[in-house]
PDB file of N, CA, C and O in Angstrom:
ATOM      1  N   MET A   1     172.625 107.178  23.547  1.00  0.00           N
ATOM      2  CA  MET A   1     173.305 106.935  24.583  1.00  0.00           C
ATOM      3  C   MET A   1     172.848 108.109  25.779  1.00  0.00           C
ATOM      4  O   MET A   1     172.325 109.127  25.522  1.00  0.00           O
ATOM      5  N   LEU A   2     172.644 107.503  27.120  1.00  0.00           N
ATOM      6  CA  LEU A   2     172.249 108.001  28.189  1.00  0.00           C
ATOM      7  C   LEU A   2     172.877 108.252  29.182  1.00  0.00           C
ATOM      8  O   LEU A   2     173.785 106.957  29.668  1.00  0.00           O
ATOM      9  N   VAL A   3     173.243 109.084  30.014  1.00  0.00           N
ATOM     10  CA  VAL A   3     174.554 108.691  31.383  1.00  0.00           C
ATOM     11  C   VAL A   3     173.638 109.836  32.065  1.00  0.00           C
ATOM     12  O   VAL A   3     172.727 110.842  31.974  1.00  0.00           O
ATOM     13  N   VAL A   4     173.992 109.179  33.114  1.00  0.00           N
ATOM     14  CA  VAL A   4     173.401 109.568  34.545  1.00  0.00           C
ATOM     15  C   VAL A   4     174.189 109.979  35.648  1.00  0.00           C
ATOM     16  O   VAL A   4     175.101 108.478  35.793  1.00  0.00           O
ATOM     17  N   ILE A   5     174.103 110.356  36.548  1.00  0.00           N
ATOM     18  CA  ILE A   5     174.990 110.823  37.414  1.00  0.00           C
ATOM     19  C   ILE A   5     174.421 110.678  38.614  1.00  0.00           C
ATOM     20  O   ILE A   5     173.702 111.817  38.842  1.00  0.00           O
ATOM     21  N   ARG A   6     174.599 109.926  40.130  1.00  0.00           N
ATOM     22  CA  ARG A   6     173.969 109.969  40.769  1.00  0.00           C
ATOM     23  C   ARG A   6     174.717 110.180  41.453  1.00  0.00           C
ATOM     24  O   ARG A   6     176.251 109.757  41.838  1.00  0.00           O
ATOM     25  N   LYS A   7     174.663 110.344  43.524  1.00  0.00           N
ATOM     26  CA  LYS A   7     174.601 110.114  44.675  1.00  0.00           C
ATOM     27  C   LYS A   7     174.271 108.898  45.114  1.00  0.00           C
ATOM     28  O   LYS A   7     174.222 108.026  44.128  1.00  0.00           O
ATOM     29  N   PRO A   8     175.775 108.242  46.211  1.00  0.00           N
ATOM     30  CA  PRO A   8     175.406 107.199  46.240  1.00  0.00           C
ATOM     31  C   PRO A   8     174.564 106.748  46.763  1.00  0.00           C
ATOM     32  O   PRO A   8     174.053 105.176  46.924  1.00  0.00           O
ATOM     33  N   ASP A   9     173.644 107.713  47.123  1.00  0.00           N
ATOM     34  CA  ASP A   9     172.094 107.111  47.280  1.00  0.00           C
ATOM     35  C   ASP A   9     170.884 106.664  46.802  1.00  0.00           C
ATOM     36  O   ASP A   9     169.827 107.290  46.985  1.00  0.00           O
ATOM     37  N   LYS A  10     171.823 107.098  45.737  1.00  0.00           N
ATOM     38  CA  LYS A  10     170.550 107.143  44.229  1.00  0.00           C
ATOM     39  C   LYS A  10     170.148 108.155  44.093  1.00  0.00           C
ATOM     40  O   LYS A  10     169.293 108.054  42.764  1.00  0.00           O
ATOM     41  N   GLU A  11     170.278 109.472  44.683  1.00  0.00           N
ATOM     42  CA  GLU A  11     169.239 110.623  44.149  1.00  0.00           C
ATOM     43  C   GLU A  11     170.241 110.988  42.922  1.00  0.00           C
ATOM     44  O   GLU A  11     171.410 110.875  42.842  1.00  0.00           O
ATOM     45  N   ARG A  12     169.110 111.580  41.595  1.00  0.00           N
ATOM     46  CA  ARG A  12     170.114 111.578  40.062  1.00  0.00           C
ATOM     47  C   ARG A  12     170.607 113.260  40.517  1.00  0.00           C
ATOM     48  O   ARG A  12     169.400 113.993  41.243  1.00  0.00           O
ATOM     49  N   LEU A  13     172.045 113.256  40.224  1.00  0.00           N
ATOM     50  CA  LEU A  13     172.272 114.973  40.343  1.00  0.00           C
ATOM     51  C   LEU A  13     172.220 115.613  38.472  1.00  0.00           C
ATOM     52  O   LEU A  13     172.513 116.126  38.545  1.00  0.00           O
ATOM     53  N   TRP A  14     172.424 114.899  37.613  1.00  0.00           N
ATOM     54  CA  TRP A  14     172.492 114.918  36.455  1.00  0.00           C
ATOM     55  C   TRP A  14     172.327 113.541  35.525  1.00  0.00           C
ATOM     56  O   TRP A  14     172.758 112.487  35.260  1.00  0.00           O
ATOM     57  N   SER A  15     171.350 114.372  34.206  1.00  0.00           N
ATOM     58  CA  SER A  15     171.359 113.836  33.134  1.00  0.00           C
ATOM     59  C   SER A  15     171.742 114.054  31.491  1.00  0.00           C
ATOM     60  O   SER A  15     171.100 115.204  31.807  1.00  0.00           O
ATOM     61  N   GLY A  16     172.017 113.099  30.962  1.00  0.00           N
ATOM     62  CA  GLY A  16     172.136 113.906  29.612  1.00  0.00           C
ATOM     63  C   GLY A  16     171.651 112.708  28.562  1.00  0.00           C
ATOM     64  O   GLY A  16     172.644 111.794  28.904  1.00  0.00           O
ATOM     65  N   GLU A  17     171.427 112.962  27.505  1.00  0.00           N
ATOM     66  CA  GLU A  17     171.509 112.073  26.780  1.00  0.00           C
ATOM     67  C   GLU A  17     171.362 112.791  25.146  1.00  0.00           C
ATOM     68  O   GLU A  17     171.237 113.670  24.888  1.00  0.00           O
ATOM     69  N   TYR A  18     171.931 111.812  24.336  1.00  0.00           N
ATOM     70  CA  TYR A  18     172.316 112.317  22.173  1.00  0.00           C
ATOM     71  C   TYR A  18     172.192 111.253  21.852  1.00  0.00           C
ATOM     72  O   TYR A  18     173.138 109.969  21.995  1.00  0.00           O
ATOM     73  N   ASN A  19     170.956 111.456  21.005  1.00  0.00           N
ATOM     74  CA  ASN A  19     171.277 109.949  20.042  1.00  0.00           C
ATOM     75  C   ASN A  19     171.620 110.646  18.652  1.00  0.00           C
ATOM     76  O   ASN A  19     171.031 111.645  18.094  1.00  0.00           O
ATOM     77  N   TYR A  20     172.815 109.400  18.194  1.00  0.00           N
ATOM     78  CA  TYR A  20     173.117 110.426  17.128  1.00  0.00           C
ATOM     79  C   TYR A  20     172.539 109.234  15.814  1.00  0.00           C
ATOM     80  O   TYR A  20     172.066 108.264  15.854  1.00  0.00           O
ATOM     81  N   LYS A  21     172.356 110.146  15.017  1.00  0.00           N
ATOM     82  CA  LYS A  21     171.380 109.422  13.659  1.00  0.00           C
ATOM     83  C   LYS A  21     172.292 109.200  12.759  1.00  0.00           C
ATOM     84  O   LYS A  21     171.425 108.548  11.802  1.00  0.00           O
ATOM     85  N   GLY A  22     173.404 109.560  12.186  1.00  0.00           N
ATOM     86  CA  GLY A  22     174.274 108.871  11.275  1.00  0.00           C
ATOM     87  C   GLY A  22     174.399 109.556  10.209  1.00  0.00           C
ATOM     88  O   GLY A  22     173.883 110.854  10.311  1.00  0.00           O
ATOM     89  N   GLY A  23     175.272 109.688   9.445  1.00  0.00           N
ATOM     90  CA  GLY A  23     175.229 110.915   8.026  1.00  0.00           C
ATOM     91  C   GLY A  23     176.538 111.658   8.366  1.00  0.00           C
ATOM     92  O   GLY A  23     177.386 111.024   9.604  1.00  0.00           O
ATOM     93  N   MET A  24     176.512 112.504   7.730  1.00  0.00           N
ATOM     94  CA  MET A  24     177.276 113.959   7.693  1.00  0.00           C
ATOM     95  C   MET A  24     177.126 114.719   8.632  1.00  0.00           C
ATOM     96  O   MET A  24     175.926 114.864   8.972  1.00  0.00           O
ATOM     97  N   GLU A  25     178.198 114.751   9.790  1.00  0.00           N
ATOM     98  CA  GLU A  25     178.284 116.080  10.446  1.00  0.00           C
ATOM     99  C   GLU A  25     177.678 117.985   9.751  1.00  0.00           C
ATOM    100  O   GLU A  25     178.213 117.532   8.611  1.00  0.00           O
ATOM    101  N   LEU A  26     177.585 118.652  10.263  1.00  0.00           N
ATOM    102  CA  LEU A  26     177.302 119.588  10.234  1.00  0.00           C
ATOM    103  C   LEU A  26     178.646 120.591   9.878  1.00  0.00           C
ATOM    104  O   LEU A  26     178.889 121.320   8.900  1.00  0.00           O
ATOM    105  N   SER A  27     179.418 119.853  10.837  1.00  0.00           N
ATOM    106  CA  SER A  27     181.178 120.407  10.473  1.00  0.00           C
ATOM    107  C   SER A  27     181.933 119.849   9.140  1.00  0.00           C
ATOM    108  O   SER A  27     183.137 120.403   8.546  1.00  0.00           O
ATOM    109  N   GLY A  28     181.660 118.979   8.695  1.00  0.00           N
ATOM    110  CA  GLY A  28     181.772 118.380   7.379  1.00  0.00           C
ATOM    111  C   GLY A  28     182.578 117.071   8.033  1.00  0.00           C
ATOM    112  O   GLY A  28     182.804 116.179   6.982  1.00  0.00           O
ATOM    113  N   PHE A  29     182.239 116.612   9.179  1.00  0.00           N
ATOM    114  CA  PHE A  29     183.014 115.329   9.583  1.00  0.00           C
ATOM    115  C   PHE A  29     182.123 114.204   9.296  1.00  0.00           C
ATOM    116  O   PHE A  29     180.792 114.367   9.065  1.00  0.00           O
ATOM    117  N   LYS A  30     182.377 113.224   8.831  1.00  0.00           N
ATOM    118  CA  LYS A  30     181.591 112.305   7.968  1.00  0.00           C
ATOM    119  C   LYS A  30     182.026 110.644   8.914  1.00  0.00           C
ATOM    120  O   LYS A  30     183.449 110.496   9.544  1.00  0.00           O
ATOM    121  N   VAL A  31     181.080 110.333   9.886  1.00  0.00           N
ATOM    122  CA  VAL A  31     181.308 109.437  10.986  1.00  0.00           C
ATOM    123  C   VAL A  31     181.328 108.011   9.861  1.00  0.00           C
ATOM    124  O   VAL A  31     180.078 107.761   9.327  1.00  0.00           O
ATOM    125  N   THR A  32     182.456 107.347   9.987  1.00  0.00           N
ATOM    126  CA  THR A  32     182.428 105.758   9.409  1.00  0.00           C
ATOM    127  C   THR A  32     182.448 104.672  10.344  1.00  0.00           C
ATOM    128  O   THR A  32     182.559 103.892   9.724  1.00  0.00           O
ATOM    129  N   THR A  33     182.602 104.447  11.419  1.00  0.00           N
ATOM    130  CA  THR A  33     182.862 103.624  12.493  1.00  0.00           C
ATOM    131  C   THR A  33     182.174 103.773  13.403  1.00  0.00           C
ATOM    132  O   THR A  33     181.852 104.900  13.993  1.00  0.00           O
ATOM    133  N   ALA A  34     182.143 102.730  14.053  1.00  0.00           N
ATOM    134  CA  ALA A  34     181.437 102.937  15.345  1.00  0.00           C
ATOM    135  C   ALA A  34     182.010 103.425  16.554  1.00  0.00           C
ATOM    136  O   ALA A  34     181.186 104.633  17.316  1.00  0.00           O
ATOM    137  N   GLU A  35     183.777 103.117  16.581  1.00  0.00           N
ATOM    138  CA  GLU A  35     184.162 103.948  17.920  1.00  0.00           C
ATOM    139  C   GLU A  35     184.344 105.532  17.259  1.00  0.00           C
ATOM    140  O   GLU A  35     183.868 106.414  18.545  1.00  0.00           O
ATOM    141  N   GLU A  36     183.922 106.094  16.073  1.00  0.00           N
ATOM    142  CA  GLU A  36     184.218 107.682  15.621  1.00  0.00           C
ATOM    143  C   GLU A  36     182.784 108.158  16.328  1.00  0.00           C
ATOM    144  O   GLU A  36     182.595 109.425  16.585  1.00  0.00           O
ATOM    145  N   ALA A  37     181.382 107.511  15.966  1.00  0.00           N
ATOM    146  CA  ALA A  37     179.908 107.782  16.404  1.00  0.00           C
ATOM    147  C   ALA A  37     179.900 107.910  18.159  1.00  0.00           C
ATOM    148  O   ALA A  37     180.313 108.434  18.916  1.00  0.00           O
ATOM    149  N   ALA A  38     180.802 106.618  18.532  1.00  0.00           N
ATOM    150  CA  ALA A  38     180.918 106.656  19.840  1.00  0.00           C
ATOM    151  C   ALA A  38     181.774 108.005  21.080  1.00  0.00           C
ATOM    152  O   ALA A  38     180.670 108.858  21.356  1.00  0.00           O
ATOM    153  N   LYS A  39     182.598 108.086  19.731  1.00  0.00           N
ATOM    154  CA  LYS A  39     183.125 109.460  20.018  1.00  0.00           C
ATOM    155  C   LYS A  39     182.862 110.540  20.531  1.00  0.00           C
ATOM    156  O   LYS A  39     182.484 111.322  21.143  1.00  0.00           O
ATOM    157  N   LEU A  40     182.246 110.428  19.518  1.00  0.00           N
ATOM    158  CA  LEU A  40     181.494 111.733  18.812  1.00  0.00           C
ATOM    159  C   LEU A  40     180.136 112.585  19.710  1.00  0.00           C
ATOM    160  O   LEU A  40     179.912 113.346  20.370  1.00  0.00           O
ATOM    161  N   VAL A  41     179.295 111.085  20.176  1.00  0.00           N
ATOM    162  CA  VAL A  41     178.380 110.909  21.133  1.00  0.00           C
ATOM    163  C   VAL A  41     179.236 111.653  22.123  1.00  0.00           C
ATOM    164  O   VAL A  41     178.123 112.005  23.134  1.00  0.00           O
ATOM    165  N   VAL A  42     179.834 110.927  23.012  1.00  0.00           N
ATOM    166  CA  VAL A  42     180.477 111.403  24.504  1.00  0.00           C
ATOM    167  C   VAL A  42     180.837 112.592  24.162  1.00  0.00           C
ATOM    168  O   VAL A  42     181.117 113.370  25.182  1.00  0.00           O
ATOM    169  N   GLN A  43     181.413 113.138  23.730  1.00  0.00           N
ATOM    170  CA  GLN A  43     181.969 114.259  23.336  1.00  0.00           C
ATOM    171  C   GLN A  43     180.622 115.600  23.380  1.00  0.00           C
ATOM    172  O   GLN A  43     180.808 116.463  23.557  1.00  0.00           O
ATOM    173  N   ARG A  44     179.683 115.341  22.682  1.00  0.00           N
ATOM    174  CA  ARG A  44     178.673 116.050  22.501  1.00  0.00           C
ATOM    175  C   ARG A  44     177.847 115.568  24.016  1.00  0.00           C
ATOM    176  O   ARG A  44     177.251 116.914  24.544  1.00  0.00           O
ATOM    177  N   ILE A  45     177.469 114.818  24.478  1.00  0.00           N
ATOM    178  CA  ILE A  45     177.519 114.488  26.173  1.00  0.00           C
ATOM    179  C   ILE A  45     178.306 115.392  27.015  1.00  0.00           C
ATOM    180  O   ILE A  45     177.690 116.058  28.008  1.00  0.00           O
ATOM    181  N   ALA A  46     179.502 115.553  26.925  1.00  0.00           N
ATOM    182  CA  ALA A  46     179.977 116.540  27.318  1.00  0.00           C
ATOM    183  C   ALA A  46     180.207 117.781  27.270  1.00  0.00           C
ATOM    184  O   ALA A  46     180.027 118.530  28.409  1.00  0.00           O
ATOM    185  N   LYS A  47     179.971 118.274  26.452  1.00  0.00           N
ATOM    186  CA  LYS A  47     179.776 119.814  26.209  1.00  0.00           C
ATOM    187  C   LYS A  47     178.410 119.777  26.999  1.00  0.00           C
ATOM    188  O   LYS A  47     178.231 121.229  27.463  1.00  0.00           O
ATOM    189  N   LYS A  48     177.346 119.284  27.022  1.00  0.00           N
ATOM    190  CA  LYS A  48     176.094 119.439  27.388  1.00  0.00           C
ATOM    191  C   LYS A  48     176.128 119.257  28.861  1.00  0.00           C
ATOM    192  O   LYS A  48     175.607 120.104  29.475  1.00  0.00           O
ATOM    193  N   PHE A  49     177.066 118.553  29.256  1.00  0.00           N
ATOM    194  CA  PHE A  49     177.164 118.660  31.075  1.00  0.00           C
ATOM    195  C   PHE A  49     177.760 119.601  31.297  1.00  0.00           C
ATOM    196  O   PHE A  49     177.345 120.584  32.181  1.00  0.00           O
ATOM    197  N   GLU A  50     178.696 120.459  30.558  1.00  0.00           N
ATOM    198  CA  GLU A  50     179.743 121.734  30.760  1.00  0.00           C
ATOM    199  C   GLU A  50     178.654 123.271  30.686  1.00  0.00           C
ATOM    200  O   GLU A  50     178.522 123.805  31.395  1.00  0.00           O
ATOM    201  N   ALA A  51     177.939 123.088  30.282  1.00  0.00           N
ATOM    202  CA  ALA A  51     176.716 123.731  29.392  1.00  0.00           C
ATOM    203  C   ALA A  51     175.703 123.661  30.966  1.00  0.00           C
ATOM    204  O   ALA A  51     175.718 124.865  31.590  1.00  0.00           O
ATOM    205  N   ASP A  52     174.999 122.867  31.177  1.00  0.00           N
ATOM    206  CA  ASP A  52     174.276 122.660  32.422  1.00  0.00           C
ATOM    207  C   ASP A  52     175.055 123.125  34.002  1.00  0.00           C
ATOM    208  O   ASP A  52     174.424 123.581  34.762  1.00  0.00           O
ATOM    209  N   ILE A  53     176.397 122.685  34.055  1.00  0.00           N
ATOM    210  CA  ILE A  53     176.662 123.198  35.076  1.00  0.00           C
ATOM    211  C   ILE A  53     177.283 124.729  35.140  1.00  0.00           C
ATOM    212  O   ILE A  53     178.002 124.980  36.465  1.00  0.00           O
ATOM    213  N   GLY A  54     177.425 125.331  33.966  1.00  0.00           N
ATOM    214  CA  GLY A  54     178.139 126.334  33.999  1.00  0.00           C
ATOM    215  C   GLY A  54     179.334 126.706  33.594  1.00  0.00           C
ATOM    216  O   GLY A  54     179.948 127.901  34.356  1.00  0.00           O
ATOM    217  N   ARG A  55     180.368 125.740  33.430  1.00  0.00           N
ATOM    218  CA  ARG A  55     181.055 126.116  33.359  1.00  0.00           C
ATOM    219  C   ARG A  55     181.308 126.578  31.628  1.00  0.00           C
ATOM    220  O   ARG A  55     181.043 126.402  30.799  1.00  0.00           O
TER     221      ARG A  55
END
């Protein structure tokens, strides 16, 4: 998944990407549905955003 945040004039402010490859996560959490995979990817991108903006 690729997320790009842009200004109204199309200037890119931030972008983040996370590719989920499937299988067992290091935390022991096993993803079994597309919804769980999507939730995991969005959480990882949100963490990257917070880290990049210094939160």
